[in-house]
């Protein structure tokens, strides 16, 4: 079936550097994407979302880029901090136009070194 | 402003027993979703409910698993006659309404261990 996947299982970055986490999705009909951060022992925490009619959206220290041509999504974190260490998941809405289930990727672990 | 509340946080059951997991959505949210997560994996959708209705249960096993979201009270995910393979973290999420493109907000999960 359709799936969302990530290229890198673990990403190590130095504190202060920028991080880029990538995600490939296969359902070309998906129209809504979300990035979540999950810390150990906790639930996924919403970071930022983007609709398919946009190619970029910025939040506080985070930017999500969407390339529909190659079905690629990325999360950029500026000036990465130790508190950013976590597993990051991208997720897509399986039923465009309605509230529905999300399909999650397998996750990328971000390790911030001092 | 309470978020999604799940209890218990940890639940231990012996094979053959029943497990009941509870989820109270965020205030004002009428849509509830249950997901399951194995270690080092992403979340897998199980079931989507609105008040008193199951909207999508395509990810939930047909046997032993059931879910409800009554008019009053929390949503319940029930697993009967648990087996070792049911050990996982179960997460509940909620969203405000029927509109598209509204983020789901998650609780901190129930970690189910089967002895």
Short mmCIF file of C-alpha atoms in Angstrom, two decimals:
data_model
loop_
_atom_site.label_atom_id
_atom_site.label_comp_id
_atom_site.label_asym_id
_atom_site.label_seq_id
_atom_site.Cartn_x
_atom_site.Cartn_y
_atom_site.Cartn_z
CA UNK A 1 0.00 0.00 0.00
CA UNK A 2 0.92 3.64 0.05
CA UNK A 3 3.58 4.62 2.55
CA UNK A 4 5.67 7.43 3.85
CA UNK A 5 9.37 6.75 4.34
CA UNK A 6 12.49 8.49 5.52
CA UNK A 7 15.98 8.39 4.02
CA UNK A 8 18.11 8.50 7.17
CA UNK A 9 17.42 6.65 10.38
CA UNK A 10 19.90 8.68 12.48
CA UNK A 11 21.24 12.19 12.04
CA UNK A 12 23.99 13.67 14.21
CA UNK A 13 24.54 17.42 14.22
CA UNK A 14 26.57 19.79 16.32
CA UNK A 15 24.84 22.27 18.54
CA UNK A 16 24.29 25.48 16.66
CA UNK A 17 24.33 23.89 13.22
CA UNK A 18 21.26 23.57 11.03
CA UNK A 19 19.52 20.19 10.70
CA UNK A 20 17.70 18.85 7.69
CA UNK A 21 15.47 15.82 8.01
CA UNK A 22 14.06 14.31 4.84
CA UNK A 23 10.95 12.33 4.00
CA UNK A 24 9.68 10.70 0.81
CA UNK A 25 6.01 9.99 0.33
CA UNK A 26 4.38 7.83 -2.30
CA UNK A 27 0.72 8.89 -2.31
CA UNK A 28 0.52 11.66 -4.88
CA UNK A 29 -3.05 12.40 -3.78
CA UNK A 30 -1.98 13.39 -0.26
CA UNK A 31 -2.75 17.03 0.39
CA UNK A 32 -1.66 17.58 3.96
CA UNK A 33 1.57 16.78 5.76
CA UNK A 34 2.69 17.11 9.36
CA UNK A 35 6.02 16.87 11.17
CA UNK A 36 6.04 15.49 14.68
CA UNK A 37 8.76 15.31 17.32
CA UNK A 38 8.77 12.42 19.74
CA UNK A 39 10.90 12.38 22.85
CA UNK A 40 11.59 9.22 24.78
CA UNK A 41 8.56 8.03 26.73
CA UNK A 42 6.26 10.68 25.29
CA UNK A 43 3.72 11.03 22.54
CA UNK A 44 4.36 12.75 19.20
CA UNK A 45 4.38 16.51 19.52
CA UNK A 46 3.11 18.64 16.64
CA UNK A 47 5.84 20.81 15.10
CA UNK A 48 4.56 22.18 11.83
CA UNK A 49 2.20 21.30 9.00
CA UNK A 50 1.88 22.17 5.35
CA UNK A 51 -0.83 21.85 2.74
CA UNK A 52 -0.17 20.67 -0.78
CA UNK A 53 -0.97 24.09 -2.25
CA UNK A 54 2.17 25.45 -0.57
CA UNK A 55 5.83 24.60 -1.07
CA UNK A 56 7.25 26.24 2.03
CA UNK A 57 6.09 27.12 5.50
CA UNK A 58 8.06 28.62 8.34
CA UNK A 59 7.65 28.41 12.07
CA UNK A 60 9.84 29.29 14.97
CA UNK A 61 13.31 27.94 14.02
CA UNK A 62 11.68 25.36 11.74
CA UNK A 63 10.88 25.35 8.05
CA UNK A 64 9.06 22.69 6.10
CA UNK A 65 9.62 22.35 2.36
CA UNK A 66 7.35 20.38 0.07
CA UNK A 67 8.35 19.26 -3.41
CA UNK A 68 5.32 17.66 -5.01
CA UNK A 69 7.16 16.92 -8.24
CA UNK A 70 9.42 14.39 -6.57
CA UNK A 71 7.11 13.74 -3.59
CA UNK A 72 9.62 14.91 -1.05
CA UNK A 73 9.21 16.67 2.26
CA UNK A 74 11.91 18.11 4.48
CA UNK A 75 12.14 19.67 7.92
CA UNK A 76 14.85 22.23 8.54
CA UNK A 77 15.77 23.17 12.09
CA UNK A 78 17.88 26.29 12.49
CA UNK A 79 20.54 26.59 15.19
CA UNK A 80 19.92 23.11 16.52
CA UNK A 81 19.85 22.84 20.30
CA UNK A 82 20.30 19.87 22.67
CA UNK A 83 16.59 20.00 23.38
CA UNK A 84 15.94 19.20 19.73
CA UNK A 85 17.29 15.68 20.24
CA UNK A 86 14.38 13.35 19.54
CA UNK A 87 12.86 11.17 16.84
CA UNK A 88 11.15 13.08 14.07
CA UNK A 89 8.28 11.68 12.02
CA UNK A 90 6.60 12.96 8.93
CA UNK A 91 2.97 12.01 8.41
CA UNK A 92 0.47 12.40 5.61
CA UNK A 93 -3.28 12.59 5.43
CA UNK A 94 -4.57 9.55 3.58
CA UNK A 95 -7.92 10.99 2.57
CA UNK A 96 -7.55 14.40 1.01
CA UNK A 97 -10.23 16.87 1.92
CA UNK A 98 -11.39 15.13 5.08
CA UNK A 99 -10.23 14.53 8.59
CA UNK A 100 -8.78 11.05 8.57
CA UNK A 101 -6.02 8.74 9.64
CA UNK A 102 -2.38 9.69 9.27
CA UNK A 103 0.28 7.50 7.73
CA UNK A 104 3.59 7.87 9.52
CA UNK A 105 7.11 7.30 8.30
CA UNK A 106 9.54 5.18 10.29
CA UNK A 107 11.27 8.16 11.90
CA UNK A 108 14.67 9.84 12.01
CA UNK A 109 16.58 10.09 15.26
CA UNK A 110 18.26 13.47 15.64
CA UNK A 111 21.28 13.52 17.96
CA UNK A 112 22.67 16.90 18.91
CA UNK A 113 26.28 16.88 20.01
CA UNK A 114 27.90 19.61 22.08
CA UNK B 1 -5.43 23.88 28.94
CA UNK B 2 -5.13 20.13 29.27
CA UNK B 3 -3.93 18.12 26.33
CA UNK B 4 -4.94 14.62 25.39
CA UNK B 5 -4.98 12.50 28.52
CA UNK B 6 -4.36 8.79 28.43
CA UNK B 7 -4.44 6.30 31.26
CA UNK B 8 -2.98 4.22 32.53
CA UNK B 9 0.53 5.19 31.41
CA UNK B 10 1.71 1.64 31.93
CA UNK B 11 -0.38 -1.51 31.95
CA UNK B 12 0.81 -5.06 32.60
CA UNK B 13 -1.40 -7.99 31.73
CA UNK B 14 -0.97 -11.74 31.57
CA UNK B 15 -1.81 -13.63 28.42
CA UNK B 16 -5.55 -14.18 28.15
CA UNK B 17 -6.55 -11.16 30.24
CA UNK B 18 -8.31 -8.04 29.02
CA UNK B 19 -6.69 -4.63 28.58
CA UNK B 20 -8.65 -1.37 28.69
CA UNK B 21 -6.97 1.81 27.56
CA UNK B 22 -8.62 5.17 28.11
CA UNK B 23 -8.31 8.44 26.26
CA UNK B 24 -9.81 11.83 27.03
CA UNK B 25 -9.45 14.18 24.06
CA UNK B 26 -8.51 17.81 24.28
CA UNK B 27 -11.34 20.11 25.30
CA UNK B 28 -13.52 20.90 22.33
CA UNK B 29 -12.21 17.99 20.25
CA UNK B 30 -14.79 15.52 19.00
CA UNK B 31 -12.55 13.32 16.86
CA UNK B 32 -10.37 10.59 18.36
CA UNK B 33 -7.78 8.38 16.71
CA UNK B 34 -5.90 5.39 18.10
CA UNK B 35 -2.45 4.38 16.92
CA UNK B 36 -0.06 1.62 17.89
CA UNK B 37 3.73 1.92 18.01
CA UNK B 38 6.35 -0.79 18.29
CA UNK B 39 9.87 0.15 19.49
CA UNK B 40 11.94 2.02 16.91
CA UNK B 41 9.01 2.18 14.51
CA UNK B 42 6.48 4.74 13.36
CA UNK B 43 2.89 4.89 14.52
CA UNK B 44 0.34 2.66 12.79
CA UNK B 45 -3.27 3.76 12.54
CA UNK B 46 -5.88 1.57 14.19
CA UNK B 47 -9.24 3.33 14.44
CA UNK B 48 -10.90 6.75 14.06
CA UNK B 49 -14.00 7.66 16.05
CA UNK B 50 -16.33 10.55 16.53
CA UNK B 51 -18.78 10.72 19.39
CA UNK B 52 -20.72 7.44 19.41
CA UNK B 53 -19.57 6.50 15.91
CA UNK B 54 -16.71 4.52 14.42
CA UNK B 55 -15.64 6.29 11.24
CA UNK B 56 -12.71 4.15 10.12
CA UNK B 57 -11.52 0.93 11.74
CA UNK B 58 -9.44 -0.29 8.83
CA UNK B 59 -6.29 -0.56 10.94
CA UNK B 60 -7.78 -2.50 13.81
CA UNK B 61 -7.65 -6.30 13.94
CA UNK B 62 -11.09 -7.82 13.47
CA UNK B 63 -10.77 -10.10 16.46
CA UNK B 64 -10.14 -9.24 20.11
CA UNK B 65 -9.91 -5.46 19.50
CA UNK B 66 -12.72 -2.97 19.90
CA UNK B 67 -13.04 0.76 20.41
CA UNK B 68 -15.75 3.11 21.54
CA UNK B 69 -16.22 6.81 22.13
CA UNK B 70 -19.45 7.22 24.10
CA UNK B 71 -21.49 10.37 24.36
CA UNK B 72 -20.17 10.88 27.87
CA UNK B 73 -16.74 9.87 29.06
CA UNK B 74 -13.44 8.91 27.48
CA UNK B 75 -12.74 6.81 24.43
CA UNK B 76 -11.85 3.22 25.27
CA UNK B 77 -9.63 0.82 23.35
CA UNK B 78 -10.30 -2.69 24.53
CA UNK B 79 -8.15 -5.72 23.84
CA UNK B 80 -9.57 -9.06 24.87
CA UNK B 81 -7.55 -12.22 25.50
CA UNK B 82 -4.25 -10.43 25.11
CA UNK B 83 -1.25 -12.15 23.56
CA UNK B 84 2.46 -11.34 23.69
CA UNK B 85 2.25 -9.66 20.30
CA UNK B 86 -0.09 -7.01 21.72
CA UNK B 87 2.82 -5.52 23.68
CA UNK B 88 3.30 -2.02 22.32
CA UNK B 89 2.70 1.64 23.03
CA UNK B 90 -0.83 2.74 22.19
CA UNK B 91 -1.35 6.41 21.43
CA UNK B 92 -4.52 8.38 21.22
CA UNK B 93 -4.86 11.61 19.27
CA UNK B 94 -7.67 14.10 18.90
CA UNK B 95 -8.64 16.84 16.48
CA UNK B 96 -11.26 19.56 16.72
CA UNK B 97 -13.75 18.80 13.98
CA UNK B 98 -14.64 17.48 10.61
CA UNK B 99 -12.60 19.96 8.62
CA UNK B 100 -9.69 18.75 6.61
CA UNK B 101 -6.10 19.58 7.38
CA UNK B 102 -6.36 19.93 11.12
CA UNK B 103 -3.41 18.54 13.06
CA UNK B 104 -3.95 15.65 15.40
CA UNK B 105 -2.66 16.19 18.92
CA UNK B 106 -1.35 13.18 20.80
CA UNK B 107 -1.35 11.96 24.36
CA UNK B 108 1.69 10.37 25.98
CA UNK B 109 0.41 6.87 25.39
CA UNK B 110 -0.20 3.68 27.31
CA UNK B 111 2.62 1.18 27.33
CA UNK B 112 1.11 -2.28 27.37
CA UNK B 113 3.26 -5.20 28.47
CA UNK B 114 2.04 -8.76 28.22
CA UNK B 115 3.64 -11.33 30.48
#
